[in-house]
mmCIF file of C-alpha atoms and ligand atoms in Angstrom:
data_model
loop_
_atom_site.group_PDB
_atom_site.id
_atom_site.type_symbol
_atom_site.label_atom_id
_atom_site.label_comp_id
_atom_site.label_asym_id
_atom_site.label_seq_id
_atom_site.Cartn_x
_atom_site.Cartn_y
_atom_site.Cartn_z
ATOM 1 C CA MET A 1 -23.311 47.121 -30.208
ATOM 2 C CA ALA A 2 -24.171 48.793 -33.486
ATOM 3 C CA ASP A 3 -20.824 50.685 -33.680
ATOM 4 C CA PHE A 4 -18.715 47.741 -32.524
ATOM 5 C CA LYS A 5 -16.238 46.388 -35.034
ATOM 6 C CA ALA A 6 -14.964 42.885 -34.346
ATOM 7 C CA GLU A 7 -11.429 41.803 -35.202
ATOM 8 C CA ILE A 8 -10.781 39.110 -37.833
ATOM 9 C CA LEU A 9 -8.753 36.614 -35.883
ATOM 10 C CA GLN A 10 -6.083 34.601 -37.646
ATOM 11 C CA GLU A 11 -7.260 31.114 -38.486
ATOM 12 C CA GLU A 12 -4.958 28.252 -37.544
ATOM 13 C CA ALA A 13 -4.337 25.703 -40.289
ATOM 14 C CA SER A 14 -5.727 22.225 -39.659
ATOM 15 C CA PRO A 15 -3.173 19.556 -38.877
ATOM 16 C CA PRO A 16 -2.683 17.099 -41.701
ATOM 17 C CA HIS A 17 -4.530 14.309 -39.882
ATOM 18 C CA ALA A 18 -7.714 16.456 -39.756
ATOM 19 C CA ALA A 19 -7.574 18.481 -42.977
ATOM 20 C CA GLN A 20 -8.927 15.583 -45.039
ATOM 21 C CA CYS A 21 -11.164 14.097 -42.332
ATOM 22 C CA GLN A 22 -14.087 12.087 -43.689
ATOM 23 C CA ARG A 23 -15.397 10.733 -40.405
ATOM 24 C CA CYS A 24 -18.839 12.264 -40.712
ATOM 25 C CA GLU A 25 -21.268 13.557 -43.334
ATOM 26 C CA LEU A 26 -20.110 17.145 -42.846
ATOM 27 C CA SER A 27 -17.057 16.297 -44.887
ATOM 28 C CA LYS A 28 -19.393 16.455 -47.927
ATOM 29 C CA GLN A 29 -20.768 19.893 -46.929
ATOM 30 C CA ARG A 30 -17.700 21.803 -45.859
ATOM 31 C CA GLN A 31 -15.427 24.117 -47.755
ATOM 32 C CA ARG A 32 -12.547 23.337 -45.389
ATOM 33 C CA VAL A 33 -11.894 22.084 -41.872
ATOM 34 C CA ILE A 34 -11.809 24.967 -39.392
ATOM 35 C CA TRP A 35 -9.398 23.962 -36.675
ATOM 36 C CA GLY A 36 -9.593 27.243 -34.748
ATOM 37 C CA GLU A 37 -8.632 30.880 -34.632
ATOM 38 C CA GLY A 38 -6.919 33.446 -32.479
ATOM 39 C CA ASN A 39 -3.710 32.960 -30.459
ATOM 40 C CA PRO A 40 -2.765 29.267 -30.974
ATOM 41 C CA HIS A 41 -0.827 29.333 -27.679
ATOM 42 C CA ALA A 42 -3.563 31.186 -25.726
ATOM 43 C CA PRO A 43 -4.132 30.228 -22.108
ATOM 44 C CA VAL A 44 -7.939 30.270 -22.565
ATOM 45 C CA PHE A 45 -9.630 27.880 -24.987
ATOM 46 C CA ILE A 46 -13.134 29.028 -26.039
ATOM 47 C CA LEU A 47 -15.325 26.252 -27.311
ATOM 48 C CA LEU A 48 -18.338 26.853 -29.537
ATOM 49 C CA ASP A 49 -20.619 24.293 -31.233
ATOM 50 C CA ASN A 50 -19.618 24.694 -34.876
ATOM 51 C CA PRO A 51 -18.076 27.299 -37.200
ATOM 52 C CA GLY A 52 -20.328 29.959 -38.672
ATOM 53 C CA LEU A 53 -19.992 31.790 -41.992
ATOM 54 C CA ARG A 54 -16.323 32.659 -42.553
ATOM 55 C CA GLU A 55 -16.422 34.608 -45.786
ATOM 56 C CA ASP A 56 -18.909 36.948 -47.436
ATOM 57 C CA LYS A 57 -20.282 36.460 -50.970
ATOM 58 C CA GLU A 58 -17.158 37.949 -52.507
ATOM 59 C CA GLY A 59 -14.963 35.585 -50.515
ATOM 60 C CA ASN A 60 -13.642 38.243 -48.146
ATOM 61 C CA ALA A 61 -13.018 37.203 -44.502
ATOM 62 C CA PHE A 62 -16.018 38.022 -42.432
ATOM 63 C CA VAL A 63 -16.862 37.931 -38.653
ATOM 64 C CA CYS A 64 -20.178 36.225 -38.142
ATOM 65 C CA GLY A 65 -22.705 37.334 -35.531
ATOM 66 C CA THR A 66 -21.547 34.689 -33.046
ATOM 67 C CA ARG A 67 -17.926 35.800 -33.066
ATOM 68 C CA GLU A 68 -18.892 39.463 -33.140
ATOM 69 C CA THR A 69 -21.069 39.086 -30.045
ATOM 70 C CA LEU A 70 -18.320 37.080 -28.323
ATOM 71 C CA GLN A 71 -15.772 39.824 -28.960
ATOM 72 C CA TYR A 72 -18.238 42.478 -27.903
ATOM 73 C CA GLY A 73 -18.809 40.674 -24.609
ATOM 74 C CA MET A 74 -15.073 40.346 -24.138
ATOM 75 C CA ARG A 75 -14.592 44.028 -24.583
ATOM 76 C CA GLU A 76 -17.363 44.769 -22.073
ATOM 77 C CA ALA A 77 -15.666 42.380 -19.603
ATOM 78 C CA GLY A 78 -12.162 43.875 -20.148
ATOM 79 C CA PHE A 79 -10.985 40.501 -21.501
ATOM 80 C CA ASP A 80 -7.940 40.740 -23.811
ATOM 81 C CA VAL A 81 -8.727 38.978 -27.097
ATOM 82 C CA ASN A 82 -5.024 37.864 -27.354
ATOM 83 C CA LEU A 83 -5.629 35.606 -24.408
ATOM 84 C CA VAL A 84 -8.005 33.330 -26.275
ATOM 85 C CA TYR A 85 -8.132 30.664 -28.892
ATOM 86 C CA VAL A 86 -11.544 29.844 -30.333
ATOM 87 C CA SER A 87 -12.489 26.420 -31.587
ATOM 88 C CA TYR A 88 -15.485 24.154 -32.140
ATOM 89 C CA LEU A 89 -17.071 20.806 -31.272
ATOM 90 C CA LEU A 90 -17.448 20.295 -34.983
ATOM 91 C CA LYS A 91 -14.586 21.419 -37.172
ATOM 92 C CA CYS A 92 -16.711 21.724 -40.299
ATOM 93 C CA ARG A 93 -19.383 24.244 -40.975
ATOM 94 C CA PRO A 94 -22.778 22.638 -41.625
ATOM 95 C CA ILE A 95 -24.827 24.151 -44.386
ATOM 96 C CA ARG A 96 -27.786 21.803 -44.336
ATOM 97 C CA ALA A 97 -29.475 19.369 -41.906
ATOM 98 C CA TYR A 98 -27.240 16.580 -40.549
ATOM 99 C CA ASN A 99 -27.192 13.950 -37.822
ATOM 100 C CA LYS A 100 -25.913 16.073 -34.881
ATOM 101 C CA PRO A 101 -25.239 13.280 -32.362
ATOM 102 C CA LEU A 102 -23.310 11.229 -34.953
ATOM 103 C CA ALA A 103 -21.264 14.233 -36.120
ATOM 104 C CA ARG A 104 -20.436 15.316 -32.569
ATOM 105 C CA GLU A 105 -19.366 11.823 -31.608
ATOM 106 C CA ALA A 106 -17.231 11.541 -34.744
ATOM 107 C CA CYS A 107 -15.479 14.874 -34.204
ATOM 108 C CA PHE A 108 -14.938 14.555 -30.468
ATOM 109 C CA SER A 109 -11.544 12.941 -30.696
ATOM 110 C CA HIS A 110 -10.277 15.938 -32.697
ATOM 111 C CA LEU A 111 -11.185 18.147 -29.759
ATOM 112 C CA GLN A 112 -9.618 15.788 -27.236
ATOM 113 C CA LEU A 113 -6.378 15.763 -29.178
ATOM 114 C CA GLN A 114 -6.446 19.510 -29.632
ATOM 115 C CA LEU A 115 -6.822 20.029 -25.871
ATOM 116 C CA GLU A 116 -4.026 17.575 -25.181
ATOM 117 C CA GLU A 117 -1.739 19.426 -27.501
ATOM 118 C CA LYS A 118 -2.627 22.973 -26.549
ATOM 119 C CA LYS A 119 -2.881 22.424 -22.826
ATOM 120 C CA PRO A 120 -4.881 25.646 -22.103
ATOM 121 C CA LEU A 121 -5.083 26.797 -18.535
ATOM 122 C CA LEU A 122 -8.841 27.383 -18.790
ATOM 123 C CA LEU A 123 -11.660 26.289 -21.053
ATOM 124 C CA PHE A 124 -14.752 28.456 -21.628
ATOM 125 C CA GLY A 125 -17.625 26.561 -23.264
ATOM 126 C CA LEU A 126 -20.532 28.408 -24.830
ATOM 127 C CA GLY A 127 -24.041 27.010 -25.289
ATOM 128 C CA ASN A 128 -26.036 23.951 -24.333
ATOM 129 C CA ALA A 129 -24.626 21.841 -27.155
ATOM 130 C CA VAL A 130 -21.110 22.251 -25.711
ATOM 131 C CA VAL A 131 -22.184 21.525 -22.117
ATOM 132 C CA GLN A 132 -24.130 18.449 -23.202
ATOM 133 C CA SER A 133 -21.331 17.091 -25.366
ATOM 134 C CA LEU A 134 -18.797 17.470 -22.561
ATOM 135 C CA PHE A 135 -21.090 16.112 -19.820
ATOM 136 C CA PRO A 136 -23.387 13.626 -21.681
ATOM 137 C CA ASP A 137 -24.172 11.630 -18.536
ATOM 138 C CA GLN A 138 -25.566 14.592 -16.654
ATOM 139 C CA ASP A 139 -28.729 16.553 -17.006
ATOM 140 C CA ALA A 140 -26.641 19.493 -18.042
ATOM 141 C CA ASP A 141 -27.376 22.930 -19.430
ATOM 142 C CA VAL A 142 -25.769 26.356 -19.343
ATOM 143 C CA LYS A 143 -28.139 27.661 -16.740
ATOM 144 C CA SER A 144 -27.172 25.017 -14.194
ATOM 145 C CA PHE A 145 -23.427 25.051 -15.114
ATOM 146 C CA ARG A 146 -22.599 28.785 -15.385
ATOM 147 C CA GLY A 147 -21.083 30.707 -12.489
ATOM 148 C CA THR A 148 -19.024 27.782 -11.089
ATOM 149 C CA TRP A 149 -15.937 25.890 -12.140
ATOM 150 C CA HIS A 150 -15.987 22.403 -13.621
ATOM 151 C CA THR A 151 -13.286 20.112 -15.018
ATOM 152 C CA VAL A 152 -12.806 18.931 -18.596
ATOM 153 C CA GLN A 153 -9.823 16.650 -19.350
ATOM 154 C CA GLY A 154 -8.101 18.052 -16.223
ATOM 155 C CA ILE A 155 -8.717 21.700 -17.328
ATOM 156 C CA SER A 156 -10.705 24.135 -15.265
ATOM 157 C CA ALA A 157 -13.784 24.989 -17.272
ATOM 158 C CA ALA A 158 -16.554 27.588 -17.068
ATOM 159 C CA PHE A 159 -19.641 27.891 -19.202
ATOM 160 C CA SER A 160 -22.008 30.512 -20.480
ATOM 161 C CA TYR A 161 -24.701 31.162 -23.037
ATOM 162 C CA HIS A 162 -24.043 30.813 -26.781
ATOM 163 C CA PRO A 163 -23.309 34.241 -28.238
ATOM 164 C CA LEU A 164 -26.145 33.853 -30.761
ATOM 165 C CA ALA A 165 -28.573 33.344 -27.857
ATOM 166 C CA VAL A 166 -27.215 36.490 -26.300
ATOM 167 C CA ARG A 167 -27.579 38.362 -29.624
ATOM 168 C CA ARG A 168 -31.213 37.209 -29.868
ATOM 169 C CA ARG A 169 -31.992 37.927 -26.234
ATOM 170 C CA PRO A 170 -30.044 41.006 -25.171
ATOM 171 C CA VAL A 171 -31.219 40.542 -21.646
ATOM 172 C CA LEU A 172 -28.654 37.713 -21.426
ATOM 173 C CA MET A 173 -25.748 40.037 -22.133
ATOM 174 C CA LYS A 174 -25.250 41.001 -18.514
ATOM 175 C CA TYR A 175 -24.873 37.270 -17.564
ATOM 176 C CA PHE A 176 -22.606 36.650 -20.520
ATOM 177 C CA VAL A 177 -20.360 39.539 -19.505
ATOM 178 C CA ALA A 178 -20.372 38.402 -15.863
ATOM 179 C CA ASP A 179 -19.246 34.918 -17.023
ATOM 180 C CA LEU A 180 -16.541 36.473 -19.202
ATOM 181 C CA LYS A 181 -15.376 38.491 -16.184
ATOM 182 C CA LEU A 182 -15.185 35.292 -14.121
ATOM 183 C CA VAL A 183 -12.870 33.743 -16.684
ATOM 184 C CA ALA A 184 -10.832 36.940 -17.231
ATOM 185 C CA GLY A 185 -10.329 37.347 -13.492
ATOM 186 C CA LYS A 186 -9.118 33.794 -13.090
ATOM 187 C CA ILE A 187 -6.757 33.858 -16.000
ATOM 188 C CA ASN A 188 -5.288 37.169 -15.006
ATOM 189 C CA SER A 189 -4.702 35.841 -11.522
ATOM 190 C CA LEU A 190 -3.136 32.589 -12.823
ATOM 191 C CA LEU A 191 -0.866 34.567 -15.247
ATOM 192 C CA SER A 192 0.282 37.028 -12.557
ATOM 193 C CA ARG A 193 1.558 34.295 -10.175
HETATM 194 S S1 SF4 B 201 -17.058 17.656 -38.536
HETATM 195 FE FE1 SF4 B 201 -15.226 16.723 -37.592
HETATM 196 S S2 SF4 B 201 -15.556 14.489 -37.853
HETATM 197 FE FE2 SF4 B 201 -16.958 15.491 -39.300
HETATM 198 S S3 SF4 B 201 -15.783 15.589 -41.227
HETATM 199 FE FE3 SF4 B 201 -15.483 17.527 -40.147
HETATM 200 S S4 SF4 B 201 -13.550 17.250 -39.002
HETATM 201 FE FE4 SF4 B 201 -14.267 15.200 -39.571
#
């Protein structure tokens, strides 16, 4: 992965109702609300927990380790990056400790609205925080959810490990790529009908 160069995906501007959101304490930590990035009309909606670092010290756009590992996995899986939009459970980047359950609850309606508006064909959720937020009444984790299809707001959804977990434990890369192939296969088949 050392020679892999990730693409800086175009960030989508936050809608006016969210740009000034003060619903949780992250409003005091953030630089801006990060609504999402990539193709805003993409058929696949990738959901992560929260935005990572977006700019380097000089303020230049920067691809954090999470998004770099995601794109690397996509390349390995033959998954076209133009088919995805990437967004987050939390639309503000935390920079210090915060109350996670309260923030996730506060931000959830932004995600619900976003999914209603975008109507993606597939959702691909990454990491336990995502699984547990979407299925709070189940004893859910990535290990038990990956490899099969689930439903979120009427959208077919698959799950995999968080890219940072994959980065820290390279042994997970083969599962991550297999999960990306599952999603790429399904979206290619849906789009070719
Ligand atoms: S994390 Fe979500 S709920 Fe909290 S301030 Fe940001 S946009 Fe609002």
